Structure formats: structure tokens, C-alpha cells
Coordinates of C-alpha atoms in Angstrom, one line a residue:
M722 CA 134.9 150.8 75.7
S723 CA 135.0 147.5 73.8
E724 CA 132.6 147.0 70.9
Q725 CA 130.9 144.1 72.6
F726 CA 130.4 146.1 75.8
G727 CA 129.1 149.1 73.9
H728 CA 126.6 146.9 71.9
L729 CA 125.3 145.3 75.0
I730 CA 125.0 148.6 76.9
N731 CA 123.1 150.2 74.0
R732 CA 120.7 147.3 73.9
A733 CA 120.0 147.8 77.6
Y734 CA 119.4 151.5 77.2
D735 CA 117.2 150.8 74.2
E736 CA 115.0 148.7 76.6
V737 CA 114.8 151.6 79.0
K738 CA 113.8 154.0 76.3
K739 CA 111.3 151.7 74.7
Y740 CA 109.3 151.0 77.9
K741 CA 109.9 154.3 79.7
E742 CA 106.4 155.6 79.4
L743 CA 104.8 152.2 80.3
V744 CA 107.0 151.8 83.3
L745 CA 106.3 155.3 84.6
S746 CA 102.6 154.9 84.1
D747 CA 102.4 152.1 86.6
P748 CA 100.4 153.2 89.7
Y749 CA 102.6 150.7 91.8
R750 CA 105.8 152.6 91.1
L751 CA 107.3 153.5 94.4
S752 CA 107.9 157.1 95.6
Y753 CA 111.1 156.9 97.6
H754 CA 112.6 153.4 97.1
L755 CA 115.1 152.4 94.5
M756 CA 113.7 150.5 91.5
P757 CA 114.8 149.4 88.1
S758 CA 114.1 151.7 85.2
V759 CA 113.0 148.6 83.3
G760 CA 113.3 144.8 83.9
F761 CA 114.2 142.8 87.0
L762 CA 116.1 144.0 90.1
N763 CA 117.4 141.9 92.9
D764 CA 120.4 142.0 95.3
P765 CA 122.0 145.3 96.4
N766 CA 125.7 145.3 95.7
G767 CA 128.8 147.4 96.2
L768 CA 127.4 149.6 98.9
I769 CA 129.9 152.3 99.7
Q770 CA 130.5 156.0 100.4
Y771 CA 133.1 157.3 97.9
K772 CA 134.3 160.8 97.1
G773 CA 131.4 162.4 99.0
F774 CA 128.6 160.3 97.4
Y775 CA 126.8 157.2 98.5
H776 CA 126.8 154.5 95.9
V777 CA 124.3 151.6 95.6
F778 CA 124.9 149.0 92.8
Y779 CA 122.3 146.3 92.2
Q780 CA 121.7 143.1 90.2
W781 CA 119.7 144.0 87.1
N782 CA 118.3 142.2 84.1
P783 CA 117.1 144.9 81.7
F784 CA 115.8 142.4 79.1
G785 CA 113.0 140.8 81.1
T786 CA 111.1 140.6 84.4
M787 CA 112.8 137.4 85.5
H788 CA 116.3 136.2 86.6
G789 CA 118.7 136.2 83.6
S790 CA 122.1 137.4 82.6
K791 CA 122.8 140.1 85.2
F792 CA 124.3 143.5 84.9
W793 CA 125.3 145.8 87.7
G794 CA 123.0 148.9 87.7
H795 CA 124.1 151.9 89.7
F796 CA 122.6 154.7 91.8
S797 CA 124.3 157.5 93.6
S798 CA 123.2 160.1 96.2
P799 CA 124.7 162.9 98.3
D800 CA 122.3 162.2 101.2
L801 CA 120.7 158.7 100.9
V802 CA 117.4 160.4 100.0
H803 CA 117.8 162.0 96.6
W804 CA 119.1 159.6 94.1
Q805 CA 120.2 159.7 90.5
E806 CA 120.8 156.7 88.1
E807 CA 124.3 156.4 86.9
P808 CA 125.5 154.6 83.7
I809 CA 125.7 150.8 83.9
A810 CA 128.7 149.7 85.9
L811 CA 129.2 146.1 84.8
A812 CA 127.8 144.1 81.9
P813 CA 128.2 140.3 81.1
T814 CA 130.7 140.7 78.2
E815 CA 133.7 138.5 79.0
W816 CA 134.4 134.8 79.0
Y817 CA 134.5 134.8 82.8
D818 CA 131.2 136.6 83.4
K819 CA 129.3 136.0 80.1
D820 CA 126.2 134.6 81.9
G821 CA 126.0 137.2 84.6
C822 CA 128.0 139.7 86.7
Y823 CA 126.7 138.3 90.0
S824 CA 126.6 139.9 93.4
G825 CA 129.6 141.4 95.3
S826 CA 130.9 144.4 97.1
A827 CA 133.0 147.6 96.8
V828 CA 136.0 149.0 98.5
C829 CA 138.1 152.1 98.2
D830 CA 142.0 152.0 98.1
D831 CA 144.4 154.7 97.1
G832 CA 141.5 156.8 95.8
H833 CA 140.3 154.1 93.5
L834 CA 136.9 152.3 93.7
Y835 CA 137.1 148.6 93.3
L836 CA 134.2 146.2 92.6
I837 CA 134.6 142.6 93.6
Y838 CA 132.0 140.4 92.0
T839 CA 131.2 136.8 90.9
G840 CA 131.4 136.0 87.2
N841 CA 128.9 133.4 86.2
V842 CA 129.5 131.0 83.3
K843 CA 127.1 128.3 82.2
G844 CA 128.1 125.4 79.8
E845 CA 126.1 123.9 77.0
N846 CA 124.8 121.1 79.3
G847 CA 124.0 123.4 82.2
E848 CA 127.2 122.9 84.1
R849 CA 128.3 126.1 86.0
E850 CA 131.6 127.8 86.5
T851 CA 132.1 130.8 88.9
Y852 CA 135.0 133.2 89.2
Q853 CA 135.6 136.0 91.6
C854 CA 136.4 139.1 89.6
L855 CA 137.8 142.6 90.0
A856 CA 136.9 145.9 88.3
V857 CA 138.4 149.4 89.1
S858 CA 137.4 153.0 88.6
T859 CA 139.0 156.4 89.2
D860 CA 135.7 158.3 89.1
G861 CA 133.2 155.9 90.7
V862 CA 131.2 155.7 87.4
N863 CA 133.3 154.1 84.7
F864 CA 134.9 150.7 85.5
E865 CA 137.7 148.7 83.9
K866 CA 137.5 144.9 84.4
K867 CA 140.7 143.2 85.6
G868 CA 139.4 139.7 85.3
P869 CA 139.3 136.7 87.7
I870 CA 141.2 137.0 90.9
L871 CA 139.9 133.7 92.5
R872 CA 138.6 130.4 91.3
V873 CA 136.6 127.8 93.2
P874 CA 138.9 125.9 95.6
E875 CA 138.8 122.2 96.3
G876 CA 136.1 121.0 98.5
Y877 CA 133.3 123.2 97.1
T878 CA 130.8 123.2 94.3
A879 CA 130.4 126.0 91.7
H880 CA 127.8 127.5 94.1
F881 CA 130.6 129.8 95.3
R882 CA 129.7 133.5 95.1
D883 CA 128.9 136.9 96.5
P884 CA 132.2 138.2 97.8
K885 CA 132.2 140.7 100.6
V886 CA 135.6 142.4 101.0
W887 CA 137.0 144.7 103.8
K888 CA 140.3 145.8 105.2
H889 CA 141.6 145.2 108.7
E890 CA 145.0 146.4 109.9
G891 CA 146.5 146.6 106.4
Q892 CA 145.2 143.2 105.3
W893 CA 142.3 142.6 102.9
Y894 CA 139.7 140.0 103.8
M895 CA 137.0 138.3 101.7
V896 CA 134.1 136.2 102.9
L897 CA 132.2 134.2 100.3
G898 CA 128.9 132.2 100.3
A899 CA 129.5 128.6 99.4
Q900 CA 128.2 125.1 99.1
N901 CA 130.5 122.2 100.1
L902 CA 130.6 118.8 98.4
E903 CA 128.0 117.5 100.8
E904 CA 125.7 120.2 99.5
K905 CA 125.6 122.2 102.7
G906 CA 125.9 125.9 103.1
S907 CA 128.9 127.7 104.6
A908 CA 130.9 131.0 104.7
V909 CA 134.5 130.8 103.5
L910 CA 137.3 133.3 104.3
F911 CA 140.3 134.5 102.2
T912 CA 143.0 137.0 102.8
S913 CA 145.1 139.2 100.4
P914 CA 147.8 141.9 100.6
D915 CA 146.7 143.7 97.5
L916 CA 143.1 142.7 96.3
Y917 CA 144.7 140.6 93.4
Q918 CA 146.4 137.6 95.1
W919 CA 144.2 135.7 97.6
E920 CA 145.0 132.9 100.1
M921 CA 142.2 130.6 101.3
I922 CA 141.8 130.4 105.1
G923 CA 138.8 128.1 105.1
G924 CA 135.3 127.9 106.4
I925 CA 134.4 130.1 109.4
A926 CA 130.8 129.1 109.7
G927 CA 128.5 126.4 108.4
A928 CA 127.3 122.9 108.9
G929 CA 129.5 121.1 111.4
I930 CA 131.3 124.3 112.6
N931 CA 130.7 125.6 116.1
G932 CA 128.1 122.9 116.6
L933 CA 125.9 124.2 113.9
E934 CA 123.5 121.8 112.3
E935 CA 122.6 122.0 108.6
L936 CA 121.2 125.4 107.7
G937 CA 120.2 125.4 104.0
Y938 CA 122.0 123.9 101.0
M939 CA 123.8 127.2 100.1
W940 CA 124.6 130.4 101.9
E941 CA 124.3 133.5 99.7
C942 CA 125.4 137.1 100.3
P943 CA 127.6 136.7 103.5
D944 CA 128.6 139.9 105.2
L945 CA 131.0 140.0 108.2
F946 CA 131.3 143.3 110.2
P947 CA 131.7 144.7 113.7
L948 CA 128.7 146.2 115.5
N949 CA 129.4 147.7 118.9
D950 CA 131.2 144.9 120.8
Q951 CA 130.0 142.1 118.5
H952 CA 130.9 140.7 115.2
I953 CA 127.9 140.0 112.9
L954 CA 127.8 137.5 110.1
L955 CA 124.8 138.1 107.8
I956 CA 123.8 135.2 105.5
S957 CA 120.9 134.4 103.2
P958 CA 120.5 130.6 103.4
Q959 CA 118.6 128.8 100.7
S960 CA 116.1 126.1 101.4
L961 CA 115.8 126.1 105.2
I962 CA 114.4 123.2 107.1
K963 CA 110.8 124.0 107.7
N964 CA 110.4 124.2 111.5
G965 CA 109.3 126.9 113.9
E966 CA 109.7 130.5 112.6
M967 CA 111.8 129.1 109.7
A968 CA 108.7 127.5 108.2
Q969 CA 107.5 130.9 106.9
E970 CA 109.9 131.0 103.9
L971 CA 112.4 128.6 102.2
F972 CA 114.7 131.5 101.6
Q973 CA 115.5 133.7 104.6
S974 CA 118.0 136.3 105.7
G975 CA 119.5 136.5 109.2
Y976 CA 122.6 136.7 111.2
F977 CA 125.0 135.1 113.7
N978 CA 126.5 137.3 116.4
G979 CA 129.7 136.5 118.3
E980 CA 133.4 137.2 118.1
F981 CA 135.7 137.0 115.1
L982 CA 139.3 136.4 116.1
Y983 CA 141.6 137.8 113.5
E984 CA 144.6 136.1 115.1
T985 CA 143.2 132.6 114.5
H986 CA 140.5 133.3 111.9
Q987 CA 137.9 131.7 114.1
F988 CA 134.3 133.0 114.4
K989 CA 132.7 132.0 117.7
H990 CA 129.0 132.6 117.4
G991 CA 125.6 131.9 118.8
P992 CA 122.4 130.7 117.1
F993 CA 121.0 132.0 113.8
K994 CA 118.4 134.8 114.1
L995 CA 116.2 136.3 111.5
L996 CA 116.6 139.9 110.4
D997 CA 113.1 140.3 109.0
Y998 CA 109.8 138.5 109.6
G999 CA 107.9 139.8 106.6
F1000 CA 107.3 138.4 103.1
D1001 CA 109.8 140.2 101.0
F1002 CA 113.3 140.6 102.3
Y1003 CA 116.5 138.9 101.1
A1004 CA 120.2 139.4 100.3
P1005 CA 121.0 142.3 102.6
Q1006 CA 124.3 144.1 102.5
T1007 CA 125.9 146.7 104.8
F1008 CA 128.5 149.4 104.7
K1009 CA 129.9 152.0 107.2
D1010 CA 129.6 155.7 106.3
I1011 CA 131.8 158.6 107.4
H1012 CA 129.6 159.1 110.5
G1013 CA 130.4 155.6 111.7
R1014 CA 126.9 154.3 111.1
T1015 CA 126.4 150.7 109.8
I1016 CA 123.7 151.1 107.1
L1017 CA 121.8 148.2 105.4
F1018 CA 119.9 147.8 102.2
G1019 CA 118.0 144.7 101.3
W1020 CA 116.3 143.3 98.3
M1021 CA 112.6 143.9 98.8
G1022 CA 111.6 140.8 96.9
I1023 CA 112.1 137.1 97.0
T1024 CA 112.0 134.3 94.4
N1025 CA 109.0 132.0 95.0
E1026 CA 105.9 130.7 93.2
I1027 CA 104.0 134.0 93.2
E1028 CA 106.9 136.2 91.9
Q1029 CA 105.7 136.1 88.3
L1030 CA 102.1 137.0 89.3
Q1031 CA 103.0 140.5 90.5
P1032 CA 101.0 143.1 88.7
T1033 CA 104.0 145.3 87.7
I1034 CA 105.2 142.7 85.2
P1035 CA 102.8 143.8 82.4
N1036 CA 104.4 147.2 82.9
K1037 CA 107.9 145.7 82.3
W1038 CA 109.5 146.0 85.8
L1039 CA 109.8 143.9 88.9
H1040 CA 111.1 144.4 92.5
A1041 CA 112.8 147.2 94.5
L1042 CA 115.3 147.7 97.3
T1043 CA 114.3 148.4 100.9
M1044 CA 114.8 151.9 102.3
P1045 CA 118.2 152.3 104.0
R1046 CA 118.3 151.2 107.7
E1047 CA 120.8 151.9 110.4
L1048 CA 121.9 148.9 112.4
Q1049 CA 122.5 149.1 116.2
W1050 CA 123.3 146.4 118.7
R1051 CA 121.3 146.6 121.9
N1052 CA 120.0 144.1 124.5
G1053 CA 121.6 141.1 122.7
R1054 CA 120.1 141.7 119.3
I1055 CA 120.2 143.8 116.1
F1056 CA 117.9 146.8 116.0
Q1057 CA 117.1 148.3 112.6
R1058 CA 116.2 152.0 112.6
P1059 CA 115.0 154.2 109.7
L1060 CA 117.8 156.7 108.8
E1061 CA 117.4 160.1 110.2
E1062 CA 117.8 161.6 106.7
L1063 CA 114.4 160.1 105.6
Q1064 CA 112.7 162.8 107.7
L1065 CA 113.5 165.1 104.7
L1066 CA 110.6 163.4 102.9
R1067 CA 108.0 164.4 105.6
N1068 CA 105.1 166.7 104.8
N1069 CA 101.7 167.4 106.2
E1070 CA 102.1 166.2 109.8
V1071 CA 98.9 165.0 111.5
L1072 CA 98.8 164.1 115.3
Y1073 CA 96.3 162.4 117.5
K1074 CA 97.1 162.0 121.2
D1075 CA 95.9 159.6 123.9
I1076 CA 93.3 157.7 121.8
Q1077 CA 91.3 155.3 123.9
M1078 CA 90.0 152.5 121.7
K1079 CA 87.6 149.8 122.9
Q1080 CA 87.2 147.3 120.1
Q1081 CA 85.6 149.7 117.7
A1082 CA 86.9 150.3 114.2
I1083 CA 88.1 153.9 113.6
Q1084 CA 89.3 156.0 110.7
F1085 CA 90.8 159.3 111.6
E1086 CA 90.6 162.4 109.5
G1087 CA 93.9 163.0 107.8
I1088 CA 95.2 159.5 108.6
Q1089 CA 95.2 158.0 105.1
G1090 CA 97.4 157.8 102.1
T1091 CA 99.5 155.7 99.8
S1092 CA 103.0 157.0 100.6
A1093 CA 103.1 157.8 104.3
E1094 CA 104.9 157.3 107.6
L1095 CA 103.0 156.4 110.7
F1096 CA 104.4 156.3 114.2
I1097 CA 102.1 154.7 116.8
E1098 CA 103.1 154.9 120.5
F1099 CA 101.2 152.8 123.0
S1100 CA 100.6 153.6 126.7
P1101 CA 102.3 151.2 129.0
R1102 CA 100.3 148.1 129.7
E1103 CA 97.3 149.6 127.7
C1104 CA 97.6 147.5 124.5
H1105 CA 95.6 144.3 124.9
D1106 CA 95.0 143.8 121.2
F1107 CA 95.4 146.0 118.2
Q1108 CA 94.8 145.9 114.4
I1109 CA 95.6 148.3 111.6
D1110 CA 94.2 147.7 108.1
L1111 CA 96.2 149.3 105.3
R1112 CA 94.2 150.1 102.2
H1113 CA 92.1 146.8 102.5
E1114 CA 95.1 144.9 101.2
A1115 CA 97.3 144.3 104.3
R1116 CA 96.8 144.3 108.0
L1117 CA 98.9 144.0 111.1
T1118 CA 97.6 142.5 114.3
Y1119 CA 98.9 142.2 117.9
D1120 CA 97.6 139.7 120.5
D1121 CA 98.8 140.5 124.0
Q1122 CA 97.9 137.0 125.3
T1123 CA 100.1 135.2 122.8
K1124 CA 102.6 138.1 122.4
E1125 CA 102.4 137.6 118.6
V1126 CA 102.5 140.2 115.8
T1127 CA 101.0 139.0 112.6
L1128 CA 101.2 140.6 109.2
Y1129 CA 98.5 139.5 106.7
R1130 CA 98.3 140.4 103.0
R1131 CA 95.9 139.3 100.3
N1132 CA 97.2 136.7 97.8
I1133 CA 98.0 138.2 94.4
D1134 CA 95.6 135.7 92.8
N1135 CA 92.8 136.7 95.3
S1136 CA 92.8 133.1 96.6
G1137 CA 92.8 134.2 100.3
E1138 CA 95.4 135.6 102.7
Q1139 CA 99.0 134.9 103.6
S1140 CA 100.4 135.6 107.0
R1141 CA 103.8 136.0 108.7
K1142 CA 104.3 136.1 112.5
C1143 CA 106.9 137.1 115.1
K1144 CA 107.0 136.9 118.9
I1145 CA 107.7 139.9 121.1
E1146 CA 107.6 140.6 124.8
G1147 CA 105.0 143.3 124.6
L1148 CA 104.1 146.2 122.2
S1149 CA 105.4 149.7 122.9
N1150 CA 105.5 151.2 119.4
L1151 CA 105.0 150.6 115.7
H1152 CA 106.7 152.6 112.9
F1153 CA 105.2 152.1 109.5
F1154 CA 106.7 153.3 106.2
M1155 CA 104.1 152.9 103.4
D1156 CA 104.9 153.4 99.8
E1157 CA 102.7 152.9 96.8
S1158 CA 103.1 149.1 96.8
S1159 CA 105.3 148.4 99.8
I1160 CA 105.3 148.4 103.6
E1161 CA 108.2 148.3 106.1
I1162 CA 107.2 148.0 109.7
F1163 CA 109.6 148.6 112.6
I1164 CA 108.3 147.0 115.8
N1165 CA 109.5 148.3 119.3
D1166 CA 112.1 150.7 118.0
G1167 CA 113.2 148.2 115.3
G1168 CA 113.8 145.2 117.5
E1169 CA 111.8 143.3 114.9
V1170 CA 111.0 144.3 111.3
M1171 CA 108.5 143.1 108.8
T1172 CA 108.8 144.0 105.1
A1173 CA 106.3 143.3 102.3
R1174 CA 105.2 144.3 98.8
Y1175 CA 101.4 144.6 98.4
F1176 CA 99.2 145.8 95.6
P1177 CA 96.0 147.7 96.8
K1178 CA 93.6 149.4 94.5
P1179 CA 95.4 152.7 93.6
E1180 CA 92.3 154.7 94.6
D1181 CA 92.1 153.1 98.1
H1182 CA 93.9 155.4 100.6
S1183 CA 92.2 154.1 103.7
I1184 CA 93.8 153.2 107.0
T1185 CA 91.6 151.7 109.8
F1186 CA 92.4 151.0 113.4
E1187 CA 90.7 148.5 115.7
G1188 CA 91.3 146.9 119.1
D1189 CA 91.5 147.5 122.9
A1190 CA 94.4 150.0 123.3
T1191 CA 95.4 153.5 124.3
F1192 CA 97.9 155.1 121.9
S1193 CA 99.0 158.3 120.1
I1194 CA 99.7 158.4 116.4
T1195 CA 101.6 160.8 114.2
K1196 CA 101.3 160.6 110.4
W1197 CA 103.3 162.3 107.6
D1198 CA 103.0 162.1 103.9
L1199 CA 106.3 161.1 102.3
L1200 CA 107.1 162.9 99.1
Q1201 CA 110.2 162.4 97.1
H1202 CA 111.7 165.7 96.0
K1203 CA 112.8 165.4 92.3
N1204 CA 115.8 167.2 91.0
E1205 CA 114.7 170.1 88.8
E1206 CA 117.3 169.3 86.2
S1207 CA 118.4 165.9 84.9
S1208 CA 122.1 164.9 85.4
P1209 CA 124.2 164.1 82.3
Q1210 CA 123.9 160.4 83.4
Q1211 CA 120.1 160.6 83.5
E1212 CA 120.1 162.2 80.1
L1213 CA 122.3 159.4 78.8
I1214 CA 119.9 156.8 80.2
F1215 CA 116.5 158.3 79.6
A1216 CA 117.0 160.5 76.5

């Protein structure tokens, strides 16, 4: 460990120790989601299953609740439910990453774990340089940096980042998010025989490719992978043109589906589709586990004008990751499903069957809580309109005439409400995952999803139903089972 690395790591751990009690006292700390021990969290990085454990790395600024010079924090788990915090994986210590170890991915080769990430460098006058960099580990915990493996090619600005790497038939591939010299977003492909030497293939999607019009000035966090008989390209375009469903956020995350031809390096795809219609979802990344499942984590946050008003900031932390979701391809679209392992969190089941509701507002005994799972199944053609109010801070409505689902939440500054909408063909079921300050809603088996942070009064556990519908509801409390003993890594971080 270099002296510079050790000094910076110790400073980060000092922040964790200094604010540990304050952070843990926050009533908005989540029960079963991954969060920073202090400071600011954003993109999930380096998702992989390695030597029997699941690994989730993440963008982390331990020195404040805002974007800054990023580290890679690190969690591991045997089952995607019970997590422990590992030592810091990457810190901004070298000339090529001194202003941030930005997002990237992880791969395994010959028993070694490789992290491929973007090194960010800012000059005295604000000019930016970016380098794609490599680090390697033999144990999945301690990493040795190997330095830059790729520089920005001609035709692109320094907004060139977030490498996602995979192997196909003995060849390595890398897709990067980019901005061309016309300041339009694109995804750029490279190949390599060994992870060190890379050859540029070129843009595979972006403005002017496959008839696509402009879609944001920069594409972040690209991810290209097979899903059933499709190839999926995830992207997070910045500054979308405000029209139709895209008007809801400037920064969105979504996908193209189609066919990637390895022989010609062409990606033939259809239109851009959103992955999540809620308030707080960005920068998703996927990986495939040993069971063949494609699993996604996203950042349960977004950078906008209200970010710095969130009430966790006085308690020295901000943002979280989504729960892990399995992706499936059905009926011409991505379905997102809660992982089966999350059922391990269930306690205290409550069931109400065949409720016939005629516009009255109802609260059911035992259907309340702050950290809970709700599954609501509607009788066919018996849901004309429906509303569920969550702790007087958020509510979801369905209008059968317009076929719209709308999620409302109270503005953080109490100035009114915000809303987000999505269109569906009809409502068959709703699957809610509530945590102390988050909601993830899976509509019609996950054909659509809405994700949000919200901040109810901690003492308010109420859940209210209203509308004209016939349905059954099952509710479970969701309780995270803490390890009885701290791991050596946890003792290192929290001692």
C-alpha cells in the first residue's frame, strides 16, 4: 500500500468513524438496501459473482453529501440479501485518476478479478481528461492498479467513460459511454485479446446510427448483454429532449433491444424504451450469476435541483442502491422481477382475500408499516380505479379509462406534489417494496416499474386503500437479519 493511498484511505475511514452514530441515528436509514456508511453514493459498479460471493462496488464520496472525487466502495454477499462492507477498493491517488475513480465494471479471468474504470482528471482551468484504467485482485478485496489501458480516441470529447467489459468466444469487448464532437451521445465499442491492448471498432449506437435522432448530449453507463433471444443495450442519456414520457426527467435510464452481430460489430435495434417511470432511478448495471440470471442494480437517486434538500444530508449521508432485480424478456419488453432470495426477509404475513371496494377509503388491520412488502392481485376486469396512500407522503393511482398509473409524492420543501406517469393496458397486480424512505413498485409482474425515495414522518405507518375494485392483498414485514459477529472488514471500517 502506497503512503498516498494509505493516507487517503485513513481519512475516509476517519469520516466513517466520526459520523457513525449520527448516520445510524437517522430514521430514514434503509433496512435492506445498500447505502453509504457516510457521505454520497451513486452508480453501482463492478457487479460480479466471484469465488462464491456476490460483489457490488459503488461510486462513493466519503467527504461530503455531494458529487466529488470518487472512490469505489465495496459490498459482498453470499446470497444477495445479507451484505457486509469490504475495504475500499479504489481511491483517487494516481495522476490518471486523481479527481475520481469513475464508473466501470468487473470481470474474472484466470482466477483474478479485474476492475475496469474511468480515471477522471481535471486541469487548473476546468479542462477534463479521462482514461480507462485497470486494477487487479487475487482475493476480490485488495486491488493493484495497472494504470491506463485506453485514452480518448479522435472524434470524441473527454466525456468518454463508464466501461462495461465482457468476453465472447475468447475475445474481450468493451462498450463505453461517449459524446462526439457534435456534443451528441453515443455508445462506442472496443475489442481486446488480453484486457490490456484495445482496438477501437467505433460507434454501435447513437445519433445518426440506425436512424436514431438525437437522444441526449452524453450517454452514461452503457451495458450490452444478451437476454433470451435479444441483445439489450442499457444507457443513461443526459439531458433528453422534453417530449412525451421523456418530459418527466432530464436524466433517464432505458434500453434498446435488437440484435448485435459479432461478425460485423453492428447493433440493429428498435426504439428507446424507459426502464423505470419513477423519480429516482439511474445508472443501472447488470451481471449474470451462476444460475444464468441477469441481475440488475440501479442508483436509487438522481442529480436534480432537489437533491441537496433531502433530509438525510444533516445526518451526513445521501442516496442508496435499488434492490436487486432479475431481468426477463417477455412479450417484446423487459420485465423486472424482485429476486426470489428477498423472500428471506419476510415476516408476519397478513392476507385479505376478495376485497370488494366501492370508492370508500379503507385501512386494514395489520396492513401498515415502514419496511414492508405488499402484493395486490386484482380480479379480472374488476379494477375500474384504485388508489393506495403510503404513510401520507406518497400515493399510487390507476385510472382504467386513461389506462394510466400515476405515482405522486410530496415535494421535500412542502410546496406541493410531484407526479410521474406510465401507460399500461390494464391493471392485474401491484407489487410494492417499501423501506424506511424508499418505494419500488412492480406493475403487472414487473412489466413497468416505478422507483422513488420519500420521507414520511417516521411515526406514520399508515397504508390506505380507496377506489372501485375487487382485489386480494398479502403483506409481509421485511426485516434484515444482521450478522451476529462483525467481519474483520467491518471491524476495520467501523472500529
